[in-house]
Coordinates of C-alpha atoms in Angstrom, one line a residue:
X1 CA -1.7 33.1 1.0
X2 CA -3.4 30.1 -0.6
X3 CA -4.1 26.7 0.9
X4 CA -2.5 23.4 0.2
X5 CA -4.8 20.5 -0.8
X6 CA -4.1 18.8 2.5
X7 CA -5.1 21.9 4.5
X8 CA -8.4 22.3 2.5
X9 CA -9.5 18.7 3.4
X10 CA -8.2 18.9 6.9
X11 CA -9.9 22.1 7.7
X12 CA -13.1 21.1 6.3
X13 CA -13.3 18.2 8.8
X14 CA -12.1 20.0 12.0
X15 CA -14.9 19.7 14.5
X16 CA -13.0 21.4 17.3
X17 CA -9.6 22.8 17.8
X18 CA -7.8 22.6 21.1
X19 CA -5.8 25.8 21.6
X20 CA -2.0 25.0 21.3
X21 CA -3.0 21.3 20.9
X22 CA -4.5 18.9 18.5
X23 CA -7.7 18.9 16.4
X24 CA -10.8 16.9 16.8
X25 CA -11.2 15.6 13.2
X26 CA -14.3 14.1 11.7
X27 CA -13.7 10.8 9.9
X28 CA -15.7 10.0 6.7
X29 CA -14.6 6.5 6.2
X30 CA -13.2 3.9 8.6
X31 CA -11.8 0.6 7.4
X32 CA -11.4 -2.3 9.8
X33 CA -9.5 -5.6 9.5
X34 CA -8.9 -8.5 11.9
X35 CA -5.6 -7.5 13.5
X36 CA -5.9 -4.2 15.2
X37 CA -9.7 -4.1 15.9
X38 CA -10.4 -6.8 18.6
X39 CA -9.3 -4.7 21.6
X40 CA -11.2 -1.6 20.2
X41 CA -14.4 -3.6 20.1
X42 CA -13.7 -5.1 23.6
X43 CA -13.4 -1.5 24.8
X44 CA -16.8 -0.6 23.4
X45 CA -18.3 -3.6 25.2
X46 CA -16.7 -2.7 28.5
X47 CA -18.2 0.8 28.3
X48 CA -21.6 -0.5 27.2
X49 CA -21.7 1.6 24.1
X50 CA -22.2 0.9 20.4
X51 CA -20.7 2.2 17.1
X52 CA -21.8 5.8 16.7
X53 CA -22.1 5.7 12.8
X54 CA -22.0 2.1 11.7
X55 CA -22.6 3.1 8.1
X56 CA -19.2 4.6 8.0
X57 CA -17.2 1.5 8.9
X58 CA -16.5 -1.4 6.6
X59 CA -14.7 -4.7 7.7
X60 CA -12.8 -7.2 5.7
X61 CA -10.3 -9.8 6.9
X62 CA -7.1 -9.8 5.0
X63 CA -3.9 -10.3 7.1
X64 CA -4.5 -13.7 8.5
X65 CA -6.4 -15.4 5.7
X66 CA -5.0 -18.2 3.6
X67 CA -4.6 -17.8 -0.2
X68 CA -5.5 -21.4 -1.0
X69 CA -8.7 -23.4 -0.1
X70 CA -10.5 -20.3 1.4
X71 CA -13.8 -22.3 1.1
X72 CA -12.5 -24.5 3.9
X73 CA -12.2 -23.6 7.6
X74 CA -8.9 -21.8 8.4
X75 CA -6.5 -24.4 9.7
X76 CA -4.4 -22.2 11.9
X77 CA -6.2 -21.7 15.2
X78 CA -4.8 -18.2 15.7
X79 CA -5.7 -16.9 12.3
X80 CA -9.1 -18.6 12.5
X81 CA -9.8 -16.9 15.8
X82 CA -8.8 -13.5 14.5
X83 CA -11.1 -13.7 11.5
X84 CA -14.0 -15.1 13.4
X85 CA -13.7 -12.4 16.0
X86 CA -13.9 -9.7 13.3
X87 CA -16.9 -11.4 11.9
X88 CA -18.6 -11.6 15.2
X89 CA -17.8 -8.0 16.1
X90 CA -19.1 -6.7 12.8
X91 CA -22.3 -8.7 13.3
X92 CA -22.8 -7.6 16.9
X93 CA -22.2 -3.9 16.1
X94 CA -24.1 -3.8 12.8
X95 CA -21.2 -3.2 10.5
X96 CA -20.7 -4.1 6.9
X97 CA -18.5 -7.2 6.6
X98 CA -16.9 -8.8 3.6
X99 CA -15.9 -12.3 4.7
X100 CA -14.0 -15.0 3.0
X101 CA -15.4 -16.0 -0.4
X102 CA -17.6 -12.9 -0.5
X103 CA -16.9 -11.3 -3.9
X104 CA -16.3 -7.9 -2.2
X105 CA -13.5 -9.4 0.1
X106 CA -9.8 -8.5 -0.3
X107 CA -7.0 -6.5 1.1
X108 CA -8.7 -3.5 2.7
X109 CA -6.5 -0.9 0.9
X110 CA -7.4 -2.6 -2.4
X111 CA -11.2 -2.9 -2.0
X112 CA -11.7 0.5 -0.7
X113 CA -10.8 2.3 -3.9
X114 CA -12.1 -0.3 -6.3
X115 CA -15.6 -0.3 -4.7
X116 CA -16.0 3.5 -4.8
X117 CA -15.9 3.6 -1.0
X118 CA -12.8 5.7 -1.1
X119 CA -13.6 9.1 -2.6
X120 CA -11.7 12.5 -3.1
X121 CA -11.9 14.9 -0.3
X122 CA -12.5 12.4 2.4
X123 CA -10.8 11.7 5.7
X124 CA -10.0 8.0 6.0
X125 CA -8.5 6.0 8.8
X126 CA -7.7 2.3 9.4
X127 CA -5.7 0.4 12.1
X128 CA -3.0 -0.1 9.4
X129 CA 0.0 2.0 8.5
X130 CA -0.6 1.6 4.8
X131 CA -3.9 3.5 5.0
X132 CA -1.9 6.2 3.1
X133 CA -2.8 4.3 -0.1
X134 CA -6.2 5.9 -0.3
X135 CA -4.6 9.4 -0.6
X136 CA -4.1 8.5 -4.3
X137 CA -7.7 9.6 -4.9
X138 CA -7.2 13.0 -3.2
X139 CA -8.1 12.1 0.3
X140 CA -6.5 12.6 3.8
X141 CA -5.9 9.0 4.8
X142 CA -3.6 7.7 7.6
X143 CA -3.2 4.8 9.9
X144 CA -4.2 4.8 13.5
X145 CA -3.5 2.7 16.7
X146 CA -6.0 0.4 18.5
X147 CA -7.1 3.0 21.1
X148 CA -7.8 5.4 18.1
X149 CA -9.8 2.7 16.4
X150 CA -12.0 2.5 19.5
X151 CA -12.3 6.4 19.4
X152 CA -13.5 6.4 15.8
X153 CA -16.0 3.6 16.4
X154 CA -17.4 5.4 19.4
X155 CA -17.5 9.0 18.1
X156 CA -16.7 9.0 14.3
X157 CA -14.0 11.5 15.3
X158 CA -10.3 11.3 16.2
X159 CA -8.0 13.6 18.1
X160 CA -4.9 14.4 16.0
X161 CA -2.1 16.9 15.9
X162 CA -2.1 18.7 12.5
X163 CA 0.9 17.5 10.4
X164 CA 3.2 19.8 8.5
X165 CA 3.0 19.7 4.7
X166 CA 5.5 18.7 2.2
X167 CA 5.3 18.6 -1.7
X168 CA 7.5 16.3 -3.7
X169 CA 7.5 17.3 -7.3
X170 CA 8.7 14.8 -9.9
X171 CA 9.6 16.5 -13.1
X172 CA 9.6 14.9 -16.6
X173 CA 8.7 11.5 -17.7
X174 CA 9.5 8.1 -16.3
X175 CA 11.7 6.0 -18.5
X176 CA 10.4 2.8 -20.3
X177 CA 10.3 -0.1 -17.8
X178 CA 10.2 2.3 -14.8
X179 CA 7.1 1.7 -12.7
X180 CA 5.3 3.6 -9.9
X181 CA 6.9 1.2 -7.4
X182 CA 10.4 2.2 -8.8
X183 CA 9.5 5.9 -8.4
X184 CA 8.3 5.2 -4.8
X185 CA 11.5 3.3 -3.9
X186 CA 13.6 6.0 -5.4
X187 CA 11.8 8.7 -3.4
X188 CA 12.3 6.7 -0.2
X189 CA 16.0 6.2 -0.7
X190 CA 16.5 10.0 -1.5
X191 CA 14.4 11.0 1.5
X192 CA 15.6 8.2 3.8
X193 CA 13.1 6.2 6.1
X194 CA 12.7 9.2 8.4
X195 CA 13.0 12.1 6.0
X196 CA 9.3 12.8 5.9
X197 CA 8.5 12.3 9.6
X198 CA 5.8 14.7 10.8
X199 CA 4.7 15.6 7.3
X200 CA 1.8 14.9 5.0
X201 CA 3.1 14.6 1.5
X202 CA 1.5 15.9 -1.7
X203 CA 3.0 14.2 -4.9
X204 CA 3.0 16.5 -7.9
X205 CA 4.7 17.1 -11.2
X206 CA 4.4 15.7 -14.7
X207 CA 5.6 12.2 -13.8
X208 CA 3.0 11.8 -11.1
X209 CA 0.1 13.3 -13.2
X210 CA 0.9 10.7 -15.9
X211 CA 0.6 7.8 -13.5
X212 CA -2.5 5.7 -13.8
X213 CA -4.7 5.6 -10.7
X214 CA -3.2 2.2 -9.8
X215 CA 0.3 3.6 -10.0
X216 CA -0.8 6.5 -7.7
X217 CA -2.2 4.0 -5.2
X218 CA 1.2 2.2 -5.3
X219 CA 3.1 5.6 -4.7
X220 CA 0.9 6.7 -1.9
X221 CA 1.0 3.3 -0.3
X222 CA 4.7 3.6 0.4
X223 CA 4.5 7.1 1.9
X224 CA 4.7 5.7 5.4
X225 CA 8.0 4.0 4.5
X226 CA 9.7 7.4 4.6
X227 CA 8.1 8.4 7.8
X228 CA 5.3 10.4 6.4
X229 CA 1.9 10.6 8.1
X230 CA 0.4 10.1 4.7
X231 CA 0.6 11.0 1.0
X232 CA -1.9 12.2 -1.5
X233 CA -2.3 13.2 -5.2
X234 CA -4.6 16.0 -6.3
X235 CA -7.8 14.5 -8.0
X236 CA -8.0 15.0 -11.8
X237 CA -9.7 13.5 -14.8
X238 CA -7.8 10.2 -14.2
X239 CA -9.3 10.2 -10.7
X240 CA -12.8 11.0 -11.8
X241 CA -12.8 8.4 -14.6
X242 CA -11.6 5.8 -12.2
X243 CA -14.4 6.5 -9.6
X244 CA -17.3 6.8 -12.0
X245 CA -19.6 3.9 -12.0
X246 CA -18.1 2.1 -9.1
X247 CA -20.4 0.3 -6.8
X248 CA -20.5 2.8 -3.9
X249 CA -19.8 5.9 -6.0
X250 CA -22.3 8.7 -6.3
X251 CA -24.7 8.6 -9.2
X252 CA -27.0 11.1 -11.0
X253 CA -27.3 14.5 -9.3
X254 CA -25.1 13.4 -6.4
X255 CA -22.3 12.6 -8.9
X256 CA -22.6 16.0 -10.4
X257 CA -22.6 17.7 -7.1
X258 CA -19.6 15.6 -5.9
X259 CA -17.6 16.2 -9.1
X260 CA -18.1 19.9 -8.9
X261 CA -16.6 19.8 -5.3
X262 CA -13.7 17.4 -6.3
X263 CA -12.6 19.8 -9.0
X264 CA -11.8 22.4 -6.4
X265 CA -9.5 20.0 -4.6
X266 CA -6.1 21.2 -5.5
X267 CA -3.3 23.2 -3.9
X268 CA -3.6 26.9 -4.7
X269 CA -0.9 28.4 -6.9
X270 CA 0.2 30.6 -4.0
X271 CA 0.0 27.8 -1.4
X272 CA 3.1 27.5 0.8
X273 CA 4.3 24.1 2.0
X274 CA 6.5 23.6 5.0
X275 CA 8.9 21.8 2.9
X276 CA 9.5 21.3 -0.9
X277 CA 11.4 18.6 -2.8
X278 CA 12.0 18.3 -6.4
X279 CA 13.2 15.2 -8.4
X280 CA 13.9 14.3 -12.1
X281 CA 12.1 11.3 -13.4
X282 CA 14.9 10.8 -15.9
X283 CA 17.3 9.8 -13.1
X284 CA 15.2 6.7 -12.1
X285 CA 15.9 3.2 -13.4
X286 CA 14.2 0.0 -12.1
X287 CA 14.9 -0.4 -8.5
X288 CA 15.7 -3.1 -5.9
X289 CA 16.5 -3.0 -2.2
X290 CA 19.6 -4.5 -0.7
X291 CA 19.1 -4.1 3.1
X292 CA 16.4 -4.5 5.7
X293 CA 14.4 -1.3 5.3
X294 CA 12.8 0.2 2.1
X295 CA 15.2 3.1 2.1
X296 CA 18.3 0.8 1.4
X297 CA 17.7 0.7 -2.3
X298 CA 19.4 1.2 -5.6
X299 CA 19.0 0.8 -9.4
X300 CA 19.3 -2.7 -10.6
X301 CA 22.5 -1.9 -12.6
X302 CA 24.1 -0.3 -9.5
X303 CA 26.4 -1.6 -6.8
X304 CA 25.6 -1.7 -3.1
X305 CA 26.8 1.7 -1.7
X306 CA 29.5 1.9 1.1
X307 CA 28.4 2.3 4.7
X308 CA 27.9 5.9 5.9
X309 CA 31.3 6.2 7.8
X310 CA 30.4 9.8 8.9
X311 CA 28.0 8.2 11.4
X312 CA 29.4 5.2 13.3
X313 CA 26.0 4.1 14.7
X314 CA 24.4 4.2 11.2
X315 CA 27.4 2.4 9.7
X316 CA 27.1 -0.3 12.3
X317 CA 23.3 -0.8 11.6
X318 CA 24.0 -0.7 7.8
X319 CA 26.6 -3.5 8.0
X320 CA 24.3 -5.5 10.2
X321 CA 21.6 -5.3 7.6
X322 CA 24.0 -6.4 4.9
X323 CA 25.2 -9.3 7.0
X324 CA 21.6 -10.4 7.6
X325 CA 21.0 -10.3 3.8
X326 CA 24.2 -12.0 2.9
X327 CA 25.4 -9.1 0.8
X328 CA 28.6 -6.9 0.7
X329 CA 29.3 -3.3 0.1
X330 CA 30.4 -2.6 -3.4
X331 CA 28.8 -5.7 -5.0
X332 CA 26.1 -5.9 -7.6
X333 CA 23.0 -7.9 -6.9
X334 CA 22.6 -8.7 -10.6
X335 CA 23.0 -12.4 -11.2
X336 CA 22.1 -13.2 -7.5
X337 CA 20.1 -16.5 -7.3
X338 CA 16.6 -16.1 -5.9
X339 CA 14.4 -18.7 -4.3
X340 CA 10.9 -17.0 -4.1
X341 CA 9.0 -14.4 -6.1
X342 CA 5.9 -12.8 -4.6
X343 CA 3.5 -10.6 -6.6
X344 CA 0.8 -9.0 -4.6
X345 CA 0.0 -7.0 -1.4
X346 CA -1.7 -3.6 -1.1
X347 CA 1.3 -2.1 -2.9
X348 CA 1.2 -4.2 -6.1
X349 CA -1.8 -6.5 -6.0
X350 CA -4.0 -4.7 -8.5
X351 CA -4.8 -5.8 -12.0
X352 CA -2.3 -3.4 -13.6
X353 CA 0.5 -5.2 -11.7
X354 CA -0.6 -8.5 -13.0
X355 CA -0.8 -7.2 -16.6
X356 CA 2.8 -5.9 -16.2
X357 CA 4.0 -9.3 -14.8
X358 CA 2.2 -11.2 -17.6
X359 CA 3.7 -9.0 -20.3
X360 CA 7.1 -10.2 -19.3
X361 CA 6.4 -14.0 -18.7
X362 CA 4.1 -14.3 -21.9
X363 CA 5.6 -17.1 -24.1
X364 CA 8.3 -18.0 -21.5
X365 CA 8.5 -20.5 -18.6
X366 CA 8.9 -20.0 -15.0
X367 CA 12.5 -20.9 -13.8
X368 CA 12.4 -24.4 -12.2
X369 CA 14.2 -23.2 -9.0
X370 CA 11.7 -20.4 -8.3
X371 CA 8.7 -20.7 -6.0
X372 CA 6.2 -18.0 -7.1
X373 CA 3.2 -16.8 -5.3
X374 CA 0.9 -14.6 -7.4
X375 CA -1.8 -13.2 -5.1
X376 CA -4.5 -10.8 -6.3
X377 CA -5.4 -8.0 -3.9
X378 CA -9.1 -8.8 -4.1
X379 CA -11.7 -11.0 -5.6
X380 CA -12.6 -8.2 -8.0
X381 CA -8.9 -8.1 -9.2
X382 CA -9.0 -11.9 -9.4
X383 CA -12.2 -11.8 -11.6
X384 CA -10.6 -9.2 -13.8
X385 CA -7.4 -11.2 -14.3
X386 CA -9.7 -14.2 -15.4
X387 CA -11.9 -11.9 -17.6
X388 CA -8.8 -10.5 -19.5
X389 CA -7.3 -14.0 -19.9
X390 CA -4.2 -13.0 -17.8
X391 CA -4.6 -16.2 -15.9
X392 CA -4.2 -18.2 -19.0
X393 CA -0.9 -16.4 -19.9
X394 CA 0.3 -17.1 -16.3
X395 CA -0.7 -20.8 -16.4
X396 CA 1.0 -21.3 -19.8
X397 CA 4.2 -19.9 -18.3
X398 CA 4.0 -22.3 -15.3
X399 CA 2.5 -20.0 -12.7
X400 CA -0.5 -20.6 -10.3
X401 CA -2.9 -17.8 -9.4
X402 CA -3.8 -17.9 -5.7
X403 CA -6.7 -16.5 -3.9
X404 CA -6.8 -12.9 -2.5
X405 CA -5.2 -11.8 0.7
X406 CA -2.2 -10.1 2.2
X407 CA -0.2 -13.4 1.7
X408 CA 3.6 -13.2 1.8
X409 CA 3.7 -9.4 2.6
X410 CA 4.0 -10.4 6.3
X411 CA 4.3 -13.6 8.2
X412 CA 0.7 -13.7 9.6
X413 CA -0.7 -16.5 7.4
X414 CA 0.5 -19.7 5.7
X415 CA 2.6 -17.9 3.0
X416 CA 5.9 -17.6 4.8
X417 CA 9.3 -17.5 3.2
X418 CA 11.6 -20.2 4.8
X419 CA 14.6 -19.0 6.9
X420 CA 17.6 -18.1 4.8
X421 CA 15.8 -18.1 1.5
X422 CA 15.9 -15.0 -0.7
X423 CA 12.7 -13.5 -2.0
X424 CA 12.0 -10.8 -4.6
X425 CA 8.8 -9.2 -3.4
X426 CA 6.5 -6.5 -4.7
X427 CA 5.3 -5.8 -1.2
X428 CA 6.2 -2.7 1.0
X429 CA 8.6 -3.8 3.7
X430 CA 11.8 -5.8 3.9
X431 CA 12.4 -5.8 7.6
X432 CA 14.1 -8.8 9.3
X433 CA 11.7 -11.7 9.4
X434 CA 8.9 -9.6 7.8
X435 CA 8.1 -12.5 5.4
X436 CA 9.0 -15.3 7.8
X437 CA 11.6 -15.8 10.6
X438 CA 15.0 -15.6 8.9
X439 CA 13.6 -14.8 5.5
X440 CA 15.5 -12.4 3.2
X441 CA 13.5 -9.9 1.2
X442 CA 14.5 -7.7 -1.9
X443 CA 11.7 -5.2 -2.7
X444 CA 11.0 -4.6 -6.4
X445 CA 8.2 -3.7 -8.9
X446 CA 6.2 -6.2 -10.9
X447 CA 8.4 -6.1 -14.0
X448 CA 11.6 -6.9 -12.2
X449 CA 9.8 -9.5 -10.2
X450 CA 8.6 -11.2 -13.4
X451 CA 12.2 -11.1 -14.8
X452 CA 13.4 -12.9 -11.7
X453 CA 10.6 -15.5 -12.0
X454 CA 11.7 -16.4 -15.5
X455 CA 15.5 -16.2 -15.1
X456 CA 15.9 -17.3 -11.5
X457 CA 18.3 -14.4 -10.8
X458 CA 18.1 -10.6 -10.3
X459 CA 18.5 -8.9 -13.6
X460 CA 20.9 -6.0 -14.4
X461 CA 18.5 -4.7 -17.1
X462 CA 15.0 -5.5 -18.0
X463 CA 16.0 -6.3 -21.5
X464 CA 17.8 -9.6 -20.4
X465 CA 14.8 -11.8 -20.1

């Protein structure tokens, strides 16, 4: 029996196996931001030890940083302390650090791939659930807790139970106007927010193979939202072209050697997965969410489904979510007035997302009732936006390009949606209060978000702009 791609990478990194227990797994790359790392570094200090392999860890603040006036001291004392603590820890332990205004700074899950630090075949961890993003390049990447961050810093290894494997095959071609974000939201709704719990998911099929690398990053980013431990896509020519020439990527003979290995990273034809799912790309239209988790989603032309009456507890939770959002079973969201639009996050903060947004707003004007926050995922993305003239298109349409950061994805910085306001967001989570206390969030892709920003309401089709 052949091996899955996940099994090949995992097995190559097992240092020790505990009988009837977890594996000791070697970690190739560790990413570190300001939120989950302080206690880990404090633990090292209390034990009087250093970082075992400092060259394997890269630090960049992203959650707490402002997206305006980054050249000034951070005004919020809590955020400032978080960022300064990360900088001090990186300096004290000899770690690479990309601080504010450093051209390498950005959201950790954006800068890893774009810099060439994330490579096929690696094991990658970060104290952040959306570490699954990096699996798009054919790596085993997953989020870890604070105590595990300390474990990796101290030993470059982690103790982990081996997940089960699942393959989700998406057949056919995505329809025009359907993005990787729509594909991901569709999969989550089909699988439910717990349908992949305990699994590492490999995405396959023609629709996935035809995604750009940035689309694959969006797809893998959202794996955690259906409960998966992580998600990955087998590396191919799209992957290799993306990686080649990036700052930290191999060069010369090392590139040739790495490429030869990367080409072996695919599931064998006779590999057996613990679970298989198959979907048809033709069934997917542009998506939006209507509730308070990413699984509560539908096509933009559809009506909000009825509560699941077969399960009274789920039905109660379902109706509570609709009550919070101010929506009703059976109604359409098309035509609903929106207050805020957010383009950005580790889900949709790459240049491809800004190209898509700009393609819709070009030659039009932002709706006067919309507050729009357009936030690149990194300084490299911001530079590319300016180099391509996308910023001019946005400015002419009445939009302001902000500085990089996690921004309105979560309420840990200045970009908070006010209570009661409705936001259409390209981020990854729509939990109660996720974007600010009392804020209401509808998740969507960049094309839908752009339509909302121009028209002021949720569209029924993307032609109505």
